[in-house]
């Protein structure tokens, strides 16, 4: 079976199994970006608590985050783990956003390669975070790769080089229509499947919707 057909099959089976995932869970694009930075190396439930604290303190906006002392910000996001480092990362992002007069609309006006290059130049923003921002905040079609995607694709025999972000991203970008809604749903479904079924140490292969897939 061709790779594009295999990828379509995987999507269809996951979607039939789980339905729409309604990602990203946030009220507006700036919150998506903050969440994408805070979710590094931690569970989403911890990020939700941190974002709630930022909202309660009325600082979930670029100006307030820039004005807030780094140690005060760190205390507000304590639940997300690595809070001192993440406070510096959030500060670095809002400092950079100042170049666009804090306008996400102006920031998102760049095309994907330019936006990605700029995001990757900011302290604390790696490939997964940059692509999450581009897909879920800017709503531009780029495929996000994460640990779940690596694991599931590897077990299905479709990961060309485990741990190589660019190589796996190319598999999706070269074989699928570049559609923002499709990429959004596809990545969210991988996360759901990786958390609930294709788990790291003990995958539940019996009854898995991808178990008898003909690749
Ligand atoms: S749970 Fe098993 S069958 Fe399903 S994708 Fe993971 S390794 Fe494959």
Tab-separated table of N, CA and C in Angstrom, residues 47-174:
chain	number	residue	atom	x	y	z
A	47	UNK	N	-0.752	22.181	33.002
A	47	UNK	CA	-0.770	23.429	32.226
A	47	UNK	C	-2.076	24.180	32.488
A	48	UNK	N	-3.168	23.436	32.536
A	48	UNK	CA	-4.475	24.073	32.779
A	48	UNK	C	-4.466	24.844	34.098
A	49	UNK	N	-3.846	24.260	35.118
A	49	UNK	CA	-3.791	24.947	36.411
A	49	UNK	C	-2.980	26.235	36.301
A	50	UNK	N	-1.868	26.172	35.583
A	50	UNK	CA	-1.008	27.348	35.435
A	50	UNK	C	-1.735	28.454	34.659
A	51	UNK	N	-2.428	28.069	33.614
A	51	UNK	CA	-3.150	29.067	32.822
A	51	UNK	C	-4.273	29.696	33.642
A	52	UNK	N	-4.893	28.885	34.460
A	52	UNK	CA	-5.941	29.424	35.336
A	52	UNK	C	-5.356	30.467	36.288
A	53	UNK	N	-4.166	30.194	36.804
A	53	UNK	CA	-3.524	31.168	37.703
A	53	UNK	C	-3.205	32.458	36.957
A	54	UNK	N	-2.750	32.343	35.716
A	54	UNK	CA	-2.453	33.537	34.919
A	54	UNK	C	-3.728	34.340	34.666
A	55	UNK	N	-4.812	33.638	34.427
A	55	UNK	CA	-6.091	34.331	34.201
A	55	UNK	C	-6.577	34.999	35.482
A	56	UNK	N	-6.465	34.303	36.582
A	56	UNK	CA	-6.916	34.884	37.854
A	56	UNK	C	-6.110	36.135	38.203
A	57	UNK	N	-4.836	36.121	37.846
A	57	UNK	CA	-3.975	37.288	38.107
A	57	UNK	C	-4.115	38.360	37.023
A	58	UNK	N	-4.949	38.048	36.026
A	58	UNK	CA	-5.213	38.998	34.935
A	58	UNK	C	-3.932	39.394	34.179
A	59	UNK	N	-3.063	38.431	33.945
A	59	UNK	CA	-1.796	38.710	33.252
A	59	UNK	C	-1.628	37.885	31.971
A	60	UNK	N	-2.696	37.249	31.515
A	60	UNK	CA	-2.557	36.412	30.315
A	60	UNK	C	-2.675	37.279	29.053
A	61	UNK	N	-1.733	38.180	28.922
A	61	UNK	CA	-1.635	39.033	27.734
A	61	UNK	C	-0.182	39.475	27.600
A	62	UNK	N	0.265	39.848	26.413
A	62	UNK	CA	1.688	40.142	26.192
A	62	UNK	C	2.234	41.257	27.080
A	63	UNK	N	1.489	42.338	27.247
A	63	UNK	CA	1.999	43.482	28.018
A	63	UNK	C	2.204	43.090	29.480
A	64	UNK	N	1.217	42.458	30.063
A	64	UNK	CA	1.322	42.085	31.482
A	64	UNK	C	2.435	41.077	31.718
A	65	UNK	N	2.568	40.104	30.810
A	65	UNK	CA	3.640	39.109	30.985
A	65	UNK	C	5.012	39.767	30.854
A	66	UNK	N	5.107	40.749	29.997
A	66	UNK	CA	6.392	41.440	29.832
A	66	UNK	C	6.716	42.258	31.079
A	67	UNK	N	5.677	42.886	31.671
A	67	UNK	CA	5.905	43.748	32.837
A	67	UNK	C	6.135	42.958	34.120
A	68	UNK	N	5.614	41.757	34.154
A	68	UNK	CA	5.688	40.955	35.378
A	68	UNK	C	7.137	40.507	35.642
A	69	UNK	N	7.638	40.673	36.876
A	69	UNK	CA	8.977	40.145	37.186
A	69	UNK	C	9.022	38.627	36.934
A	70	UNK	N	10.150	38.150	36.461
A	70	UNK	CA	10.272	36.736	36.094
A	70	UNK	C	9.958	35.810	37.265
A	71	UNK	N	10.411	36.174	38.475
A	71	UNK	CA	10.148	35.266	39.600
A	71	UNK	C	8.668	35.253	39.987
A	72	UNK	N	7.966	36.371	39.773
A	72	UNK	CA	6.521	36.386	40.045
A	72	UNK	C	5.792	35.512	39.026
A	73	UNK	N	6.221	35.607	37.783
A	73	UNK	CA	5.626	34.771	36.737
A	73	UNK	C	5.875	33.294	37.039
A	74	UNK	N	7.086	33.001	37.470
A	74	UNK	CA	7.441	31.604	37.794
A	74	UNK	C	6.517	31.041	38.867
A	75	UNK	N	6.183	31.846	39.864
A	75	UNK	CA	5.295	31.363	40.928
A	75	UNK	C	3.891	31.080	40.397
A	76	UNK	N	3.423	31.923	39.481
A	76	UNK	CA	2.082	31.733	38.925
A	76	UNK	C	1.982	30.446	38.098
A	77	UNK	N	3.079	30.071	37.443
A	77	UNK	CA	3.040	28.893	36.557
A	77	UNK	C	3.688	27.674	37.221
A	78	UNK	N	3.811	27.734	38.526
A	78	UNK	CA	4.514	26.686	39.276
A	78	UNK	C	3.997	25.283	38.946
A	79	UNK	N	2.699	25.142	38.771
A	79	UNK	CA	2.112	23.809	38.556
A	79	UNK	C	2.601	23.140	37.271
A	80	UNK	N	3.130	23.934	36.328
A	80	UNK	CA	3.520	23.360	35.040
A	80	UNK	C	4.901	22.699	35.074
A	81	UNK	N	5.607	22.805	36.230
A	81	UNK	CA	6.936	22.200	36.329
A	81	UNK	C	7.987	23.032	35.580
A	82	UNK	N	9.243	22.860	35.969
A	82	UNK	CA	10.348	23.640	35.353
A	82	UNK	C	9.945	25.120	35.238
A	83	UNK	N	9.292	25.621	36.279
A	83	UNK	CA	8.637	26.926	36.189
A	83	UNK	C	9.610	28.090	36.036
A	84	UNK	N	10.816	27.975	36.584
A	84	UNK	CA	11.770	29.081	36.403
A	84	UNK	C	12.208	29.180	34.938
A	85	UNK	N	12.476	28.026	34.339
A	85	UNK	CA	12.880	27.996	32.932
A	85	UNK	C	11.720	28.433	32.043
A	86	UNK	N	10.526	27.917	32.354
A	86	UNK	CA	9.366	28.261	31.520
A	86	UNK	C	9.000	29.739	31.652
A	87	UNK	N	9.218	30.319	32.810
A	87	UNK	CA	8.971	31.767	32.958
A	87	UNK	C	9.912	32.531	32.031
A	88	UNK	N	11.153	32.098	31.960
A	88	UNK	CA	12.118	32.777	31.060
A	88	UNK	C	11.698	32.591	29.602
A	89	UNK	N	11.172	31.400	29.289
A	89	UNK	CA	10.731	31.145	27.907
A	89	UNK	C	9.537	32.040	27.543
A	90	UNK	N	8.584	32.162	28.451
A	90	UNK	CA	7.434	33.039	28.173
A	90	UNK	C	7.892	34.478	28.021
A	91	UNK	N	8.825	34.892	28.870
A	91	UNK	CA	9.367	36.256	28.763
A	91	UNK	C	10.038	36.463	27.414
A	92	UNK	N	10.794	35.475	26.986
A	92	UNK	CA	11.496	35.595	25.694
A	92	UNK	C	10.489	35.727	24.558
A	93	UNK	N	9.402	34.956	24.655
A	93	UNK	CA	8.401	35.045	23.582
A	93	UNK	C	7.745	36.417	23.543
A	94	UNK	N	7.302	36.933	24.691
A	94	UNK	CA	6.600	38.231	24.658
A	94	UNK	C	7.555	39.369	24.316
A	95	UNK	N	8.825	39.222	24.690
A	95	UNK	CA	9.815	40.234	24.261
A	95	UNK	C	9.882	40.257	22.737
A	96	UNK	N	9.950	39.069	22.149
A	96	UNK	CA	10.018	38.962	20.685
A	96	UNK	C	8.743	39.497	20.043
A	97	UNK	N	7.583	39.174	20.654
A	97	UNK	CA	6.301	39.619	20.093
A	97	UNK	C	6.209	41.150	20.064
A	98	UNK	N	6.964	41.785	20.949
A	98	UNK	CA	7.009	43.249	20.944
A	98	UNK	C	7.487	43.798	19.602
A	99	UNK	N	8.275	43.001	18.880
A	99	UNK	CA	8.722	43.428	17.542
A	99	UNK	C	7.548	43.598	16.589
A	100	UNK	N	6.452	42.930	16.902
A	100	UNK	CA	5.230	43.023	16.080
A	100	UNK	C	4.167	43.881	16.779
A	101	UNK	N	4.620	44.758	17.678
A	101	UNK	CA	3.683	45.579	18.464
A	101	UNK	C	2.612	44.730	19.154
A	102	UNK	N	3.026	43.565	19.596
A	102	UNK	CA	2.141	42.618	20.300
A	102	UNK	C	0.964	42.150	19.448
A	103	UNK	N	1.080	42.288	18.153
A	103	UNK	CA	-0.020	41.896	17.274
A	103	UNK	C	0.193	40.473	16.741
A	104	UNK	N	-0.638	39.544	17.193
A	104	UNK	CA	-0.551	38.183	16.652
A	104	UNK	C	-0.934	38.185	15.178
A	105	UNK	N	-1.846	39.067	14.819
A	105	UNK	CA	-2.267	39.143	13.422
A	105	UNK	C	-1.075	39.479	12.522
A	106	UNK	N	-0.259	40.411	12.959
A	106	UNK	CA	0.930	40.763	12.176
A	106	UNK	C	1.957	39.632	12.201
A	107	UNK	N	2.099	39.021	13.350
A	107	UNK	CA	3.028	37.880	13.466
A	107	UNK	C	2.595	36.757	12.530
A	108	UNK	N	1.304	36.468	12.479
A	108	UNK	CA	0.800	35.361	11.672
A	108	UNK	C	0.765	35.695	10.180
A	109	UNK	N	1.025	36.928	9.820
A	109	UNK	CA	0.981	37.311	8.402
A	109	UNK	C	2.152	36.701	7.624
A	110	UNK	N	3.212	36.312	8.314
A	110	UNK	CA	4.357	35.682	7.644
A	110	UNK	C	3.960	34.318	7.105
A	111	UNK	N	4.643	33.874	6.048
A	111	UNK	CA	4.357	32.527	5.563
A	111	UNK	C	4.988	31.491	6.518
A	112	UNK	N	4.638	30.227	6.325
A	112	UNK	CA	5.060	29.198	7.281
A	112	UNK	C	6.591	29.121	7.442
A	113	UNK	N	7.378	29.061	6.366
A	113	UNK	CA	8.831	28.955	6.566
A	113	UNK	C	9.412	30.131	7.356
A	114	UNK	N	8.939	31.337	7.070
A	114	UNK	CA	9.458	32.514	7.758
A	114	UNK	C	9.033	32.518	9.228
A	115	UNK	N	7.760	32.228	9.455
A	115	UNK	CA	7.250	32.205	10.832
A	115	UNK	C	7.976	31.138	11.651
A	116	UNK	N	8.172	29.986	11.059
A	116	UNK	CA	8.857	28.891	11.756
A	116	UNK	C	10.303	29.268	12.089
A	117	UNK	N	10.962	29.878	11.126
A	117	UNK	CA	12.352	30.297	11.335
A	117	UNK	C	12.443	31.311	12.489
A	118	UNK	N	11.518	32.242	12.516
A	118	UNK	CA	11.543	33.250	13.581
A	118	UNK	C	11.233	32.625	14.936
A	119	UNK	N	10.229	31.759	14.967
A	119	UNK	CA	9.870	31.120	16.241
A	119	UNK	C	11.035	30.292	16.782
A	120	UNK	N	11.713	29.583	15.884
A	120	UNK	CA	12.827	28.736	16.324
A	120	UNK	C	14.017	29.549	16.824
A	121	UNK	N	14.034	30.819	16.504
A	121	UNK	CA	15.134	31.681	16.968
A	121	UNK	C	14.901	32.187	18.393
A	122	UNK	N	13.683	31.965	18.918
A	122	UNK	CA	13.343	32.445	20.262
A	122	UNK	C	13.776	31.417	21.298
A	123	UNK	N	14.350	31.893	22.393
A	123	UNK	CA	14.781	30.996	23.472
A	123	UNK	C	13.607	30.120	23.947
A	124	UNK	N	13.825	28.823	23.989
A	124	UNK	CA	12.833	27.913	24.560
A	124	UNK	C	11.804	27.397	23.583
A	125	UNK	N	11.882	27.805	22.333
A	125	UNK	CA	10.917	27.296	21.359
A	125	UNK	C	11.628	26.348	20.397
A	126	UNK	N	11.276	25.071	20.522
A	126	UNK	CA	11.836	24.056	19.631
A	126	UNK	C	10.839	23.728	18.535
A	127	UNK	N	11.142	22.681	17.795
A	127	UNK	CA	10.322	22.361	16.620
A	127	UNK	C	8.857	22.048	16.959
A	128	UNK	N	8.651	21.209	17.968
A	128	UNK	CA	7.270	20.830	18.294
A	128	UNK	C	6.464	22.046	18.760
A	129	UNK	N	7.081	22.872	19.587
A	129	UNK	CA	6.377	24.064	20.083
A	129	UNK	C	6.111	25.039	18.940
A	130	UNK	N	7.112	25.254	18.101
A	130	UNK	CA	6.935	26.168	16.963
A	130	UNK	C	5.806	25.688	16.058
A	131	UNK	N	5.810	24.407	15.766
A	131	UNK	CA	4.782	23.881	14.857
A	131	UNK	C	3.399	23.872	15.506
A	132	UNK	N	3.344	23.655	16.814
A	132	UNK	CA	2.066	23.739	17.516
A	132	UNK	C	1.510	25.160	17.426
A	133	UNK	N	2.379	26.141	17.571
A	133	UNK	CA	1.947	27.540	17.472
A	133	UNK	C	1.458	27.833	16.056
A	134	UNK	N	2.198	27.349	15.063
A	134	UNK	CA	1.820	27.617	13.664
A	134	UNK	C	0.491	26.942	13.328
A	135	UNK	N	0.319	25.704	13.772
A	135	UNK	CA	-0.913	24.973	13.445
A	135	UNK	C	-2.105	25.447	14.275
A	136	UNK	N	-1.921	25.497	15.592
A	136	UNK	CA	-3.088	25.702	16.460
A	136	UNK	C	-3.366	27.163	16.798
A	137	UNK	N	-2.374	28.020	16.719
A	137	UNK	CA	-2.627	29.451	16.990
A	137	UNK	C	-2.763	30.219	15.678
A	138	UNK	N	-1.781	30.039	14.783
A	138	UNK	CA	-1.835	30.767	13.496
A	138	UNK	C	-2.790	30.096	12.509
A	139	UNK	N	-3.124	28.861	12.782
A	139	UNK	CA	-4.032	28.069	11.916
A	139	UNK	C	-3.506	27.951	10.489
A	140	UNK	N	-2.246	27.593	10.419
A	140	UNK	CA	-1.607	27.326	9.128
A	140	UNK	C	-1.236	25.843	9.076
A	141	UNK	N	-1.255	25.249	7.870
A	141	UNK	CA	-1.100	23.790	7.769
A	141	UNK	C	0.348	23.294	7.860
A	142	UNK	N	0.718	22.874	9.069
A	142	UNK	CA	1.997	22.177	9.255
A	142	UNK	C	1.714	21.011	10.196
A	143	UNK	N	2.388	19.879	9.977
A	143	UNK	CA	2.091	18.701	10.790
A	143	UNK	C	2.979	18.696	12.036
A	144	UNK	N	2.347	18.625	13.193
A	144	UNK	CA	3.083	18.610	14.461
A	144	UNK	C	3.508	17.181	14.787
A	145	UNK	N	4.776	17.040	15.124
A	145	UNK	CA	5.309	15.734	15.528
A	145	UNK	C	5.565	15.759	17.028
A	146	UNK	N	5.147	14.722	17.710
A	146	UNK	CA	5.455	14.621	19.138
A	146	UNK	C	5.795	13.170	19.484
A	147	UNK	N	5.970	12.916	20.758
A	147	UNK	CA	6.387	11.565	21.174
A	147	UNK	C	5.335	10.525	20.797
A	148	UNK	N	4.062	10.890	20.888
A	148	UNK	CA	2.994	9.943	20.525
A	148	UNK	C	3.079	9.588	19.034
A	149	UNK	N	3.259	10.606	18.218
A	149	UNK	CA	3.342	10.381	16.770
A	149	UNK	C	4.533	9.486	16.435
A	150	UNK	N	5.678	9.776	17.066
A	150	UNK	CA	6.870	8.939	16.829
A	150	UNK	C	6.595	7.483	17.182
A	151	UNK	N	6.002	7.287	18.346
A	151	UNK	CA	5.801	5.923	18.842
A	151	UNK	C	4.822	5.134	17.967
A	152	UNK	N	3.679	5.750	17.691
A	152	UNK	CA	2.655	5.031	16.917
A	152	UNK	C	3.170	4.740	15.505
A	153	UNK	N	3.768	5.739	14.881
A	153	UNK	CA	4.250	5.542	13.511
A	153	UNK	C	5.379	4.522	13.479
A	154	UNK	N	6.186	4.487	14.511
A	154	UNK	CA	7.276	3.514	14.572
A	154	UNK	C	6.705	2.103	14.672
A	155	UNK	N	5.714	1.933	15.534
A	155	UNK	CA	5.125	0.607	15.728
A	155	UNK	C	4.360	0.143	14.490
A	156	UNK	N	3.918	1.101	13.684
A	156	UNK	CA	3.226	0.739	12.441
A	156	UNK	C	4.208	0.551	11.282
A	157	UNK	N	5.490	0.783	11.556
A	157	UNK	CA	6.516	0.598	10.524
A	157	UNK	C	6.577	1.733	9.516
A	158	UNK	N	6.110	2.919	9.945
A	158	UNK	CA	6.089	4.048	9.015
A	158	UNK	C	6.967	5.208	9.466
A	159	UNK	N	7.801	4.966	10.478
A	159	UNK	CA	8.680	6.031	10.972
A	159	UNK	C	10.083	5.798	10.415
A	160	UNK	N	10.552	6.636	9.516
A	160	UNK	CA	11.825	6.357	8.840
A	160	UNK	C	13.050	6.432	9.746
A	161	UNK	N	12.974	7.215	10.827
A	161	UNK	CA	14.160	7.409	11.655
A	161	UNK	C	13.691	7.875	13.030
A	162	UNK	N	13.468	6.915	13.949
A	162	UNK	CA	12.871	7.245	15.253
A	162	UNK	C	13.620	8.387	15.933
A	163	UNK	N	12.855	9.399	16.354
A	163	UNK	CA	13.461	10.537	17.045
A	163	UNK	C	13.856	11.661	16.116
A	164	UNK	N	13.822	11.395	14.827
A	164	UNK	CA	14.188	12.431	13.848
A	164	UNK	C	12.924	13.202	13.463
A	165	UNK	N	12.783	14.375	14.031
A	165	UNK	CA	11.561	15.172	13.847
A	165	UNK	C	11.314	15.480	12.380
A	166	UNK	N	12.319	16.008	11.723
A	166	UNK	CA	12.139	16.452	10.331
A	166	UNK	C	11.782	15.290	9.411
A	167	UNK	N	12.415	14.133	9.641
A	167	UNK	CA	12.160	12.980	8.762
A	167	UNK	C	10.711	12.526	8.858
A	168	UNK	N	10.182	12.463	10.086
A	168	UNK	CA	8.796	12.020	10.235
A	168	UNK	C	7.822	13.089	9.745
A	169	UNK	N	8.148	14.334	9.998
A	169	UNK	CA	7.267	15.406	9.514
A	169	UNK	C	7.174	15.367	7.990
A	170	UNK	N	8.272	15.054	7.338
A	170	UNK	CA	8.282	14.976	5.878
A	170	UNK	C	7.346	13.880	5.369
A	171	UNK	N	7.242	12.783	6.120
A	171	UNK	CA	6.330	11.705	5.716
A	171	UNK	C	4.907	12.251	5.567
A	172	UNK	N	4.488	13.053	6.525
A	172	UNK	CA	3.124	13.606	6.475
A	172	UNK	C	3.016	14.737	5.453
A	173	UNK	N	3.997	15.620	5.479
A	173	UNK	CA	3.898	16.809	4.616
A	173	UNK	C	4.018	16.445	3.133
A	174	UNK	N	4.715	15.338	2.846
A	174	UNK	CA	4.913	14.952	1.445
A	174	UNK	C	3.778	14.096	0.908
